[in-house]
Amino acid sequence: MSTRTDRQKLWSFRRGMIVVIVAVLVYWFVAYVGQKRSIEYGPWKGTDFMMGSMREFLTPEYVASKIGAASPRDEVLMRTDWQFDEALVKKIGMPWNPATPNKDGWGSLWYIVCDFNNDGKVPNPELMTVPPKPGATQKELSARIVIFSAGKDGDPATWEDNQPPGFAQ
């Protein structure tokens, strides 16, 4: 009887060790995949992905609700210095992406232009920076909302690294 109990204890111990080993391997795999995705979604790709996601969910009405009633409703270049609703952050966000709905992949606030007068057009951001982008001529874009990142240097007027690189079509 003692031998059977000893065998059962040994088998229980082995099963426990197998569970621990599997758990460690799963943890290492998840950490590796997360690190790999973090590298794959570096600042540029992460910013590009997040811009696409934000364009899908953001509307001028949402932006108006975030900037408050006292703010002017001009179609001007704004920085996203407000906090997005937690539900929207969860809907848009990806945990391995260096960009977030609040900041681009380099940690700078997003720039945004909204169609507050509902004419289906916004001013071209390339002409709104000081100085404007050299060679930019298209005054308006057919869009309800335009989002862009100032790029690695954080300066919206240096268009070489801004993302997307250009709006004119």
PDB file of C-alpha atoms in Angstrom, residues 20-101:
ATOM      1  CA  VAL A  20       5.343  24.468 -14.392  1.00  0.00           C
ATOM      2  CA  ILE A  21       7.544  23.801 -17.434  1.00  0.00           C
ATOM      3  CA  VAL A  22       4.654  24.408 -19.838  1.00  0.00           C
ATOM      4  CA  ALA A  23       3.760  27.632 -17.996  1.00  0.00           C
ATOM      5  CA  VAL A  24       7.360  28.888 -18.231  1.00  0.00           C
ATOM      6  CA  LEU A  25       7.528  28.058 -21.948  1.00  0.00           C
ATOM      7  CA  VAL A  26       4.235  29.843 -22.608  1.00  0.00           C
ATOM      8  CA  TYR A  27       5.465  32.897 -20.670  1.00  0.00           C
ATOM      9  CA  TRP A  28       8.734  32.987 -22.669  1.00  0.00           C
ATOM     10  CA  PHE A  29       6.824  32.628 -25.936  1.00  0.00           C
ATOM     11  CA  VAL A  30       4.423  35.463 -25.080  1.00  0.00           C
ATOM     12  CA  ALA A  31       7.315  37.719 -23.991  1.00  0.00           C
ATOM     13  CA  TYR A  32       9.233  36.906 -27.199  1.00  0.00           C
ATOM     14  CA  VAL A  33       6.234  37.615 -29.441  1.00  0.00           C
ATOM     15  CA  GLY A  34       5.539  40.882 -27.601  1.00  0.00           C
ATOM     16  CA  GLN A  35       9.149  41.989 -27.979  1.00  0.00           C
ATOM     17  CA  LYS A  36       9.212  40.965 -31.647  1.00  0.00           C
ATOM     18  CA  ARG A  37       6.002  42.913 -32.342  1.00  0.00           C
ATOM     19  CA  SER A  38       7.418  45.913 -30.489  1.00  0.00           C
ATOM     20  CA  ILE A  39      10.400  45.833 -32.852  1.00  0.00           C
ATOM     21  CA  GLU A  40       8.201  45.239 -35.926  1.00  0.00           C
ATOM     22  CA  TYR A  41       5.880  48.054 -34.903  1.00  0.00           C
ATOM     23  CA  GLY A  42       8.604  50.626 -34.346  1.00  0.00           C
ATOM     24  CA  PRO A  43       7.772  54.325 -34.156  1.00  0.00           C
ATOM     25  CA  TRP A  44       7.085  54.708 -37.893  1.00  0.00           C
ATOM     26  CA  LYS A  45       4.937  51.606 -38.468  1.00  0.00           C
ATOM     27  CA  GLY A  46       3.229  51.971 -35.101  1.00  0.00           C
ATOM     28  CA  THR A  47       2.324  55.580 -35.865  1.00  0.00           C
ATOM     29  CA  ASP A  48       1.025  54.627 -39.306  1.00  0.00           C
ATOM     30  CA  PHE A  49      -1.103  51.818 -37.851  1.00  0.00           C
ATOM     31  CA  MET A  50      -2.491  54.031 -35.080  1.00  0.00           C
ATOM     32  CA  MET A  51      -3.369  56.820 -37.534  1.00  0.00           C
ATOM     33  CA  GLY A  52      -5.398  54.364 -39.605  1.00  0.00           C
ATOM     34  CA  SER A  53      -7.207  53.121 -36.514  1.00  0.00           C
ATOM     35  CA  MET A  54      -7.918  56.635 -35.260  1.00  0.00           C
ATOM     36  CA  ARG A  55      -9.293  57.736 -38.636  1.00  0.00           C
ATOM     37  CA  GLU A  56     -11.736  54.848 -38.406  1.00  0.00           C
ATOM     38  CA  PHE A  57     -13.126  55.841 -34.994  1.00  0.00           C
ATOM     39  CA  LEU A  58     -12.603  59.601 -34.563  1.00  0.00           C
ATOM     40  CA  THR A  59     -15.169  62.088 -35.799  1.00  0.00           C
ATOM     41  CA  PRO A  60     -15.336  65.900 -35.653  1.00  0.00           C
ATOM     42  CA  GLU A  61     -18.215  65.493 -33.183  1.00  0.00           C
ATOM     43  CA  TYR A  62     -16.015  63.425 -30.852  1.00  0.00           C
ATOM     44  CA  VAL A  63     -13.211  66.001 -31.118  1.00  0.00           C
ATOM     45  CA  ALA A  64     -15.680  68.826 -30.389  1.00  0.00           C
ATOM     46  CA  SER A  65     -16.808  66.988 -27.258  1.00  0.00           C
ATOM     47  CA  LYS A  66     -13.197  66.712 -26.082  1.00  0.00           C
ATOM     48  CA  ILE A  67     -12.126  70.327 -26.689  1.00  0.00           C
ATOM     49  CA  GLY A  68     -15.152  71.768 -24.872  1.00  0.00           C
ATOM     50  CA  ALA A  69     -17.911  74.195 -25.712  1.00  0.00           C
ATOM     51  CA  ALA A  70     -15.832  77.327 -24.988  1.00  0.00           C
ATOM     52  CA  SER A  71     -13.243  76.493 -27.669  1.00  0.00           C
ATOM     53  CA  PRO A  72     -13.674  78.024 -31.126  1.00  0.00           C
ATOM     54  CA  ARG A  73     -14.976  75.706 -33.819  1.00  0.00           C
ATOM     55  CA  ASP A  74     -12.579  76.922 -36.489  1.00  0.00           C
ATOM     56  CA  GLU A  75     -10.977  74.337 -38.731  1.00  0.00           C
ATOM     57  CA  VAL A  76      -7.516  74.871 -37.326  1.00  0.00           C
ATOM     58  CA  LEU A  77      -4.539  72.686 -36.664  1.00  0.00           C
ATOM     59  CA  MET A  78      -4.970  71.334 -33.142  1.00  0.00           C
ATOM     60  CA  ARG A  79      -2.844  69.141 -30.947  1.00  0.00           C
ATOM     61  CA  THR A  80      -4.535  66.214 -29.270  1.00  0.00           C
ATOM     62  CA  ASP A  81      -3.690  67.342 -25.756  1.00  0.00           C
ATOM     63  CA  TRP A  82      -6.954  65.981 -24.366  1.00  0.00           C
ATOM     64  CA  GLN A  83      -7.384  62.503 -22.951  1.00  0.00           C
ATOM     65  CA  PHE A  84      -9.349  60.031 -25.023  1.00  0.00           C
ATOM     66  CA  ASP A  85     -12.137  58.054 -23.396  1.00  0.00           C
ATOM     67  CA  GLU A  86     -10.899  54.773 -21.958  1.00  0.00           C
ATOM     68  CA  ALA A  87     -13.389  52.828 -24.098  1.00  0.00           C
ATOM     69  CA  LEU A  88     -12.006  54.432 -27.277  1.00  0.00           C
ATOM     70  CA  VAL A  89      -8.426  53.794 -26.161  1.00  0.00           C
ATOM     71  CA  LYS A  90      -9.255  50.101 -25.676  1.00  0.00           C
ATOM     72  CA  LYS A  91     -11.077  49.952 -29.019  1.00  0.00           C
ATOM     73  CA  ILE A  92      -8.150  51.517 -30.906  1.00  0.00           C
ATOM     74  CA  GLY A  93      -5.096  50.426 -28.918  1.00  0.00           C
ATOM     75  CA  MET A  94      -2.731  47.539 -29.403  1.00  0.00           C
ATOM     76  CA  PRO A  95      -0.592  46.652 -26.384  1.00  0.00           C
ATOM     77  CA  TRP A  96       2.600  46.120 -28.376  1.00  0.00           C
ATOM     78  CA  ASN A  97       2.278  49.312 -30.419  1.00  0.00           C
ATOM     79  CA  PRO A  98       4.578  52.190 -29.351  1.00  0.00           C
ATOM     80  CA  ALA A  99       1.937  54.666 -30.586  1.00  0.00           C
ATOM     81  CA  THR A 100      -1.246  55.235 -28.599  1.00  0.00           C
ATOM     82  CA  PRO A 101      -4.421  57.197 -29.303  1.00  0.00           C
TER      83      PRO A 101
END
